[in-house]
Amino acid sequence: MLVSDPHEAWRRYVSTGALEPRLLRPAVLHAWERAHEGGADPSRPRAETLSADDTLRLRGREERLISAAEPYMRALSRAAGDERHAAMLGNADAIVLDVIGHPESVKGPEAVPGPGSLLSEGACGSNGIGTPLADGGYAELVGAEHFISGFHPFTCQGVPLRAPGGDVAGVLSVSVRRVQAGRRLKQLLECAVRGIEAELLMHQVAHEMDGLLRTRPEDAAQLERVRQDVAQAMTVGRLRLDAAARQARGEDIRAHVEMLWRAQQVFESFVRRAEYWRDVADETAVGPFEPVRLTDEVRLLVELLGTDAATRGAELHVAASDDPEWTVDRRSLRRALFRAVQAALDATPAGGQVDVRVRRSRGDPAPRIDVTRRDAAVLVATVAVEAAGR
Amino acid sequence: MTPEDGAPASQRGPVSTDGEVRRARGKGRVLLVDDDPDVRELLTDQLEAEGWSVEQARDGREGLDVARAGAFDVIVLDHRMPRMTGEEMARALRAAGIRTPIVLVTADRHAAAIARRVGLRYWLTKPFDMDRLLELVRHARARGPLPAAAE
């Protein structure tokens, strides 16, 4: 039977070099095994640190990640309240880039490792920066579960951050000076990571768009409006996370969880919108053919253009349809659909409504999507779906 | 008398828009104009938690009516809205002699140019931070209304 006693496990390891599987949680044991193989020294009081110049250069190279993470680190710090804590950002090599938190934890005699500190497991064993990177997911280290003694007063929770392409971009972690992991902090941390990943995606997509729009000035205004609506969605996500952080120390747990859940929904919706926007803007992107439920695509477009329609005083409506999946070139379909709906919105006066409906007549090999102005009962456009099969 | 005359609105006694004495105390009165109900709800909660008294409007036209009817210390104004944009509302306010400081909030890449076009000192680009907005609102309230000659 496992009786977790990390302090005793640490004491035995330091005196004999033996790892005691019975005394450690499996995730922590694996981290210690990696640290042991990497030659980390458990008696080390603190982490190795880059020189001030190297740290400055590193922070300069990682400026985008640092600025994307900063509001989320402040939200985490706010949630931790008055207790000693630090929100930490590390790069993909487990080097600390930024620390925000309680003054005693950032600058005091018991400060957490600052920018430039190397926290890979090979250098200092299990910790809230190196272990999530090594594990590829959420990790928490409570007190003596940390491999080196200098970290024993803290509980650290960390989650890796992924760049838009899926590569690891870094790690977000929160450390508190107590020997107990906080469930609310864990949820907030995971939501903050989704937020930072969405910020990185937004930055990348906006950068790509700058190049694309120079070659397509005729579409610039439309696509810029949609970009602004995507940024608006991001604003709502940030504000919700911030509100959840402010509620984290309150007594209304339900309100806090609800707010956090809604923030998460916004970030997920943001990612869908940003990807849709990218597909629409990039004229050269084609294929691959993939299974698509057309009504879902229409719903996503309506979500994307909903604010634009509302700003024009018009309404966009998707007529529900129980269509099966079709194998289509999703990107080309999105562009055609976007143009058709935009044309309908351009033609619709304030107070009007645009309906989008997927339909398939008997005998047709593939469905089509009708875009109709309901106020004038006019079919504005039909998008013929080029399907490679069902 | 417009808000730029004399003391800030919050120090000149309560203002009523609905027959009730409003909470014209604390840090001051903010008019929040945004078409997104989520943003209105979230910003109002945080501003009120910080001690501001907040009134809301759903677009520029409604915002203009509310601003004309009451005295505010700061207006937080979204740019892209139905019926009347933030820029149009700001112009209309200034034309009416209302010189309440405005914090323009926009996702437009040309936020600074838009603000300068209307003679606004304060703007914030979306997505923004609540802390940054609160800082700007405090600052705008402390600096008070822009003199007419400055625009």
Short mmCIF file of N, CA, C and O in Angstrom, two decimals, chain A residues 70-72 74 78 199 202 206 209-210 213 224-229 231-232 234-236 238-240 242-243 246 259 262 277 307-313, chain B residues 34-43 45-46 49-50 78-83 85 105-110 114 125-134:
data_model
loop_
_atom_site.label_atom_id
_atom_site.label_comp_id
_atom_site.label_asym_id
_atom_site.label_seq_id
_atom_site.Cartn_x
_atom_site.Cartn_y
_atom_site.Cartn_z
N GLU A 70 1.76 37.80 -19.55
CA GLU A 70 1.77 38.73 -18.42
C GLU A 70 0.38 38.98 -17.79
O GLU A 70 0.23 38.86 -16.57
N PRO A 71 -0.66 39.27 -18.58
CA PRO A 71 -1.96 39.50 -17.93
C PRO A 71 -2.48 38.26 -17.21
O PRO A 71 -3.17 38.38 -16.19
N TYR A 72 -2.16 37.10 -17.73
CA TYR A 72 -2.63 35.85 -17.11
C TYR A 72 -1.85 35.56 -15.83
O TYR A 72 -2.40 35.02 -14.87
N ARG A 74 -0.71 37.87 -13.92
CA ARG A 74 -1.25 38.80 -12.91
C ARG A 74 -2.58 38.28 -12.37
O ARG A 74 -2.87 38.43 -11.19
N ARG A 78 -3.38 37.45 -8.56
CA ARG A 78 -4.53 38.02 -7.87
C ARG A 78 -5.31 36.93 -7.14
O ARG A 78 -5.77 37.11 -6.02
N GLU A 199 -3.76 33.72 -27.17
CA GLU A 199 -3.06 34.99 -27.48
C GLU A 199 -1.94 34.73 -28.50
O GLU A 199 -1.74 35.52 -29.43
N MET A 202 -3.51 34.28 -31.82
CA MET A 202 -4.00 35.54 -32.38
C MET A 202 -2.84 36.34 -32.98
O MET A 202 -2.96 36.90 -34.07
N ALA A 206 -2.58 37.22 -36.91
CA ALA A 206 -2.57 38.64 -37.30
C ALA A 206 -1.32 38.94 -38.12
O ALA A 206 -1.38 39.69 -39.11
N MET A 209 -1.77 37.60 -41.54
CA MET A 209 -2.76 38.39 -42.28
C MET A 209 -2.15 39.67 -42.84
O MET A 209 -2.52 40.12 -43.92
N ASP A 210 -1.23 40.26 -42.08
CA ASP A 210 -0.59 41.49 -42.56
C ASP A 210 0.00 41.26 -43.94
O ASP A 210 -0.15 42.08 -44.84
N LEU A 213 -2.96 40.47 -46.61
CA LEU A 213 -3.84 41.58 -46.97
C LEU A 213 -3.16 42.60 -47.87
O LEU A 213 -3.83 43.32 -48.61
N GLU A 224 -10.57 42.84 -41.92
CA GLU A 224 -10.18 43.61 -40.74
C GLU A 224 -11.34 43.67 -39.74
O GLU A 224 -11.15 43.57 -38.52
N ARG A 225 -12.57 43.79 -40.26
CA ARG A 225 -13.72 43.81 -39.35
C ARG A 225 -13.82 42.49 -38.59
O ARG A 225 -14.06 42.47 -37.39
N VAL A 226 -13.60 41.41 -39.30
CA VAL A 226 -13.69 40.10 -38.65
C VAL A 226 -12.56 39.96 -37.63
O VAL A 226 -12.75 39.43 -36.54
N ARG A 227 -11.36 40.45 -38.00
CA ARG A 227 -10.24 40.38 -37.05
C ARG A 227 -10.59 41.12 -35.76
O ARG A 227 -10.31 40.66 -34.66
N GLN A 228 -11.24 42.27 -35.90
CA GLN A 228 -11.60 43.04 -34.71
C GLN A 228 -12.60 42.26 -33.84
O GLN A 228 -12.53 42.32 -32.62
N ASP A 229 -13.50 41.54 -34.50
CA ASP A 229 -14.46 40.76 -33.73
C ASP A 229 -13.78 39.61 -33.00
O ASP A 229 -14.16 39.23 -31.89
N ALA A 231 -10.69 39.75 -31.92
CA ALA A 231 -10.01 40.40 -30.78
C ALA A 231 -11.01 40.72 -29.67
O ALA A 231 -10.68 40.65 -28.48
N GLN A 232 -12.22 41.06 -30.07
CA GLN A 232 -13.26 41.32 -29.07
C GLN A 232 -13.53 40.07 -28.23
O GLN A 232 -13.69 40.14 -27.01
N MET A 234 -11.50 37.75 -27.59
CA MET A 234 -10.35 37.57 -26.69
C MET A 234 -10.48 38.49 -25.47
O MET A 234 -10.14 38.09 -24.35
N THR A 235 -10.98 39.70 -25.70
CA THR A 235 -11.17 40.63 -24.59
C THR A 235 -12.12 40.04 -23.55
O THR A 235 -11.86 40.08 -22.35
N VAL A 236 -13.21 39.45 -24.04
CA VAL A 236 -14.19 38.87 -23.13
C VAL A 236 -13.55 37.73 -22.35
O VAL A 236 -13.75 37.59 -21.13
N ARG A 238 -10.37 37.31 -21.55
CA ARG A 238 -9.46 37.87 -20.54
C ARG A 238 -10.22 38.42 -19.34
O ARG A 238 -9.83 38.22 -18.19
N LEU A 239 -11.29 39.17 -19.65
CA LEU A 239 -12.06 39.78 -18.56
C LEU A 239 -12.71 38.72 -17.69
O LEU A 239 -12.78 38.85 -16.46
N ARG A 240 -13.17 37.63 -18.32
CA ARG A 240 -13.80 36.57 -17.53
C ARG A 240 -12.77 35.89 -16.63
O ARG A 240 -13.05 35.60 -15.46
N ASP A 242 -10.08 37.16 -15.51
CA ASP A 242 -9.72 38.14 -14.49
C ASP A 242 -10.79 38.16 -13.38
O ASP A 242 -10.48 38.17 -12.19
N ALA A 243 -12.05 38.12 -13.80
CA ALA A 243 -13.14 38.12 -12.82
C ALA A 243 -13.10 36.84 -11.99
O ALA A 243 -13.29 36.87 -10.76
N ARG A 246 -10.49 37.15 -9.40
CA ARG A 246 -10.90 37.99 -8.27
C ARG A 246 -11.86 37.25 -7.36
O ARG A 246 -11.94 37.52 -6.16
N MET A 259 -17.68 31.27 -13.84
CA MET A 259 -16.93 32.30 -14.57
C MET A 259 -15.74 31.68 -15.28
O MET A 259 -15.42 32.02 -16.43
N ARG A 262 -16.88 29.74 -18.28
CA ARG A 262 -17.24 30.63 -19.39
C ARG A 262 -16.00 31.21 -20.05
O ARG A 262 -15.97 31.41 -21.27
N TRP A 277 -10.92 32.27 -39.61
CA TRP A 277 -10.51 33.54 -40.21
C TRP A 277 -9.27 33.34 -41.07
O TRP A 277 -9.15 33.86 -42.18
N THR A 307 -21.14 39.41 -34.87
CA THR A 307 -20.95 40.78 -34.40
C THR A 307 -20.99 41.75 -35.56
O THR A 307 -21.56 42.84 -35.46
N ASP A 308 -20.37 41.35 -36.67
CA ASP A 308 -20.37 42.21 -37.85
C ASP A 308 -21.81 42.47 -38.29
O ASP A 308 -22.20 43.60 -38.60
N ALA A 309 -22.62 41.40 -38.30
CA ALA A 309 -24.02 41.54 -38.69
C ALA A 309 -24.75 42.47 -37.72
O ALA A 309 -25.49 43.38 -38.15
N ALA A 310 -24.51 42.27 -36.43
CA ALA A 310 -25.20 43.09 -35.42
C ALA A 310 -24.81 44.56 -35.57
O ALA A 310 -25.65 45.45 -35.42
N THR A 311 -23.53 44.80 -35.88
CA THR A 311 -23.07 46.18 -36.05
C THR A 311 -23.78 46.84 -37.22
O THR A 311 -24.03 48.03 -37.23
N ARG A 312 -24.12 46.03 -38.23
CA ARG A 312 -24.86 46.57 -39.38
C ARG A 312 -26.36 46.64 -39.11
O ARG A 312 -27.13 47.06 -39.97
N GLY A 313 -26.77 46.12 -37.94
CA GLY A 313 -28.20 46.13 -37.61
C GLY A 313 -28.94 44.99 -38.28
O GLY A 313 -30.17 45.00 -38.35
N ASP B 34 -21.00 50.25 -24.64
CA ASP B 34 -20.48 49.09 -25.37
C ASP B 34 -21.66 48.25 -25.83
O ASP B 34 -22.61 48.06 -25.07
N ASP B 35 -21.60 47.74 -27.05
CA ASP B 35 -22.73 46.94 -27.55
C ASP B 35 -22.66 45.49 -27.09
O ASP B 35 -23.63 44.76 -27.25
N ASP B 36 -21.54 45.06 -26.53
CA ASP B 36 -21.39 43.67 -26.11
C ASP B 36 -21.86 43.53 -24.65
O ASP B 36 -21.23 44.07 -23.74
N PRO B 37 -22.95 42.79 -24.43
CA PRO B 37 -23.48 42.70 -23.06
C PRO B 37 -22.50 42.04 -22.09
O PRO B 37 -22.47 42.38 -20.91
N ASP B 38 -21.68 41.11 -22.60
CA ASP B 38 -20.69 40.48 -21.73
C ASP B 38 -19.68 41.50 -21.23
O ASP B 38 -19.32 41.52 -20.05
N VAL B 39 -19.22 42.33 -22.15
CA VAL B 39 -18.23 43.34 -21.76
C VAL B 39 -18.85 44.33 -20.78
O VAL B 39 -18.24 44.69 -19.77
N ARG B 40 -20.09 44.73 -21.06
CA ARG B 40 -20.75 45.67 -20.14
C ARG B 40 -20.85 45.08 -18.74
O ARG B 40 -20.52 45.73 -17.75
N GLU B 41 -21.26 43.81 -18.68
CA GLU B 41 -21.44 43.17 -17.37
C GLU B 41 -20.10 43.05 -16.63
O GLU B 41 -19.99 43.40 -15.45
N LEU B 42 -19.09 42.59 -17.36
CA LEU B 42 -17.79 42.34 -16.70
C LEU B 42 -17.13 43.65 -16.26
O LEU B 42 -16.60 43.75 -15.16
N LEU B 43 -17.18 44.65 -17.14
CA LEU B 43 -16.55 45.93 -16.77
C LEU B 43 -17.32 46.61 -15.64
O LEU B 43 -16.71 47.18 -14.73
N ASP B 45 -19.05 45.20 -13.25
CA ASP B 45 -18.74 44.51 -11.99
C ASP B 45 -17.41 44.98 -11.42
O ASP B 45 -17.29 45.27 -10.23
N GLN B 46 -16.41 45.05 -12.28
CA GLN B 46 -15.08 45.41 -11.78
C GLN B 46 -15.00 46.88 -11.41
O GLN B 46 -14.38 47.24 -10.39
N ALA B 49 -16.76 47.26 -8.19
CA ALA B 49 -15.95 46.68 -7.10
C ALA B 49 -14.83 47.64 -6.68
O ALA B 49 -14.39 47.63 -5.54
N GLU B 50 -14.41 48.47 -7.63
CA GLU B 50 -13.34 49.44 -7.33
C GLU B 50 -13.91 50.75 -6.79
O GLU B 50 -13.16 51.70 -6.57
N ASP B 78 -16.68 52.17 -26.33
CA ASP B 78 -16.30 51.22 -27.38
C ASP B 78 -16.35 51.97 -28.72
O ASP B 78 -17.09 52.95 -28.86
N HIS B 79 -15.59 51.51 -29.69
CA HIS B 79 -15.59 52.22 -30.97
C HIS B 79 -16.61 51.65 -31.95
O HIS B 79 -17.47 52.34 -32.47
N ARG B 80 -16.51 50.33 -32.18
CA ARG B 80 -17.33 49.71 -33.24
C ARG B 80 -18.65 49.24 -32.66
O ARG B 80 -18.70 48.24 -31.94
N MET B 81 -19.70 49.99 -32.95
CA MET B 81 -21.01 49.67 -32.39
C MET B 81 -22.08 49.92 -33.44
O MET B 81 -21.87 50.72 -34.37
N PRO B 82 -23.25 49.28 -33.31
CA PRO B 82 -24.33 49.57 -34.24
C PRO B 82 -24.87 50.98 -34.04
O PRO B 82 -24.68 51.57 -32.98
N ARG B 83 -25.55 51.46 -35.02
CA ARG B 83 -26.27 52.75 -35.01
C ARG B 83 -25.35 53.97 -34.94
O ARG B 83 -25.50 54.89 -35.74
N THR B 85 -21.09 54.90 -34.04
CA THR B 85 -19.79 54.42 -33.55
C THR B 85 -19.32 55.28 -32.38
O THR B 85 -19.84 56.38 -32.12
N VAL B 105 -12.11 52.54 -26.46
CA VAL B 105 -11.68 51.15 -26.43
C VAL B 105 -11.95 50.55 -27.80
O VAL B 105 -13.09 50.59 -28.27
N THR B 106 -10.94 50.04 -28.45
CA THR B 106 -11.13 49.54 -29.81
C THR B 106 -10.14 48.44 -30.16
O THR B 106 -9.04 48.39 -29.64
N ALA B 107 -10.59 47.56 -31.07
CA ALA B 107 -9.68 46.54 -31.60
C ALA B 107 -9.06 47.01 -32.90
O ALA B 107 -8.28 46.28 -33.51
N ASP B 108 -9.40 48.21 -33.32
CA ASP B 108 -8.86 48.74 -34.58
C ASP B 108 -7.35 48.95 -34.44
O ASP B 108 -6.86 49.45 -33.44
N ARG B 109 -6.63 48.56 -35.49
CA ARG B 109 -5.17 48.73 -35.46
C ARG B 109 -4.78 50.20 -35.41
O ARG B 109 -3.67 50.54 -35.05
N HIS B 110 -5.69 51.06 -35.86
CA HIS B 110 -5.37 52.49 -35.91
C HIS B 110 -6.00 53.24 -34.75
O HIS B 110 -6.49 54.36 -34.90
N ILE B 114 -7.44 57.14 -34.57
CA ILE B 114 -8.86 57.44 -34.36
C ILE B 114 -9.01 58.39 -33.17
O ILE B 114 -9.74 59.39 -33.22
N THR B 125 -6.29 49.43 -26.63
CA THR B 125 -6.48 48.50 -27.74
C THR B 125 -6.93 47.14 -27.21
O THR B 125 -6.35 46.64 -26.25
N LYS B 126 -7.93 46.55 -27.85
CA LYS B 126 -8.40 45.21 -27.47
C LYS B 126 -7.47 44.15 -28.05
O LYS B 126 -7.01 44.34 -29.17
N PRO B 127 -7.26 43.05 -27.39
CA PRO B 127 -7.77 42.76 -26.05
C PRO B 127 -6.98 43.52 -25.00
O PRO B 127 -5.77 43.67 -25.14
N PHE B 128 -7.67 43.98 -23.98
CA PHE B 128 -7.00 44.78 -22.97
C PHE B 128 -7.15 44.13 -21.60
O PHE B 128 -7.93 43.20 -21.41
N ASP B 129 -6.43 44.67 -20.68
CA ASP B 129 -6.41 44.21 -19.30
C ASP B 129 -7.31 45.06 -18.43
O ASP B 129 -7.32 46.27 -18.59
N MET B 130 -7.99 44.44 -17.50
CA MET B 130 -8.82 45.22 -16.58
C MET B 130 -7.96 46.22 -15.80
O MET B 130 -8.37 47.37 -15.61
N ASP B 131 -6.79 45.80 -15.37
CA ASP B 131 -5.93 46.69 -14.58
C ASP B 131 -5.59 47.95 -15.38
O ASP B 131 -5.56 49.05 -14.85
N ARG B 132 -5.31 47.74 -16.65
CA ARG B 132 -4.92 48.88 -17.51
C ARG B 132 -6.11 49.84 -17.68
O ARG B 132 -5.94 51.06 -17.64
N LEU B 133 -7.30 49.27 -17.85
CA LEU B 133 -8.48 50.12 -17.99
C LEU B 133 -8.72 50.91 -16.71
O LEU B 133 -8.97 52.12 -16.75
N LEU B 134 -8.63 50.23 -15.56
CA LEU B 134 -8.86 50.92 -14.29
C LEU B 134 -7.85 52.04 -14.09
O LEU B 134 -8.19 53.14 -13.64
#
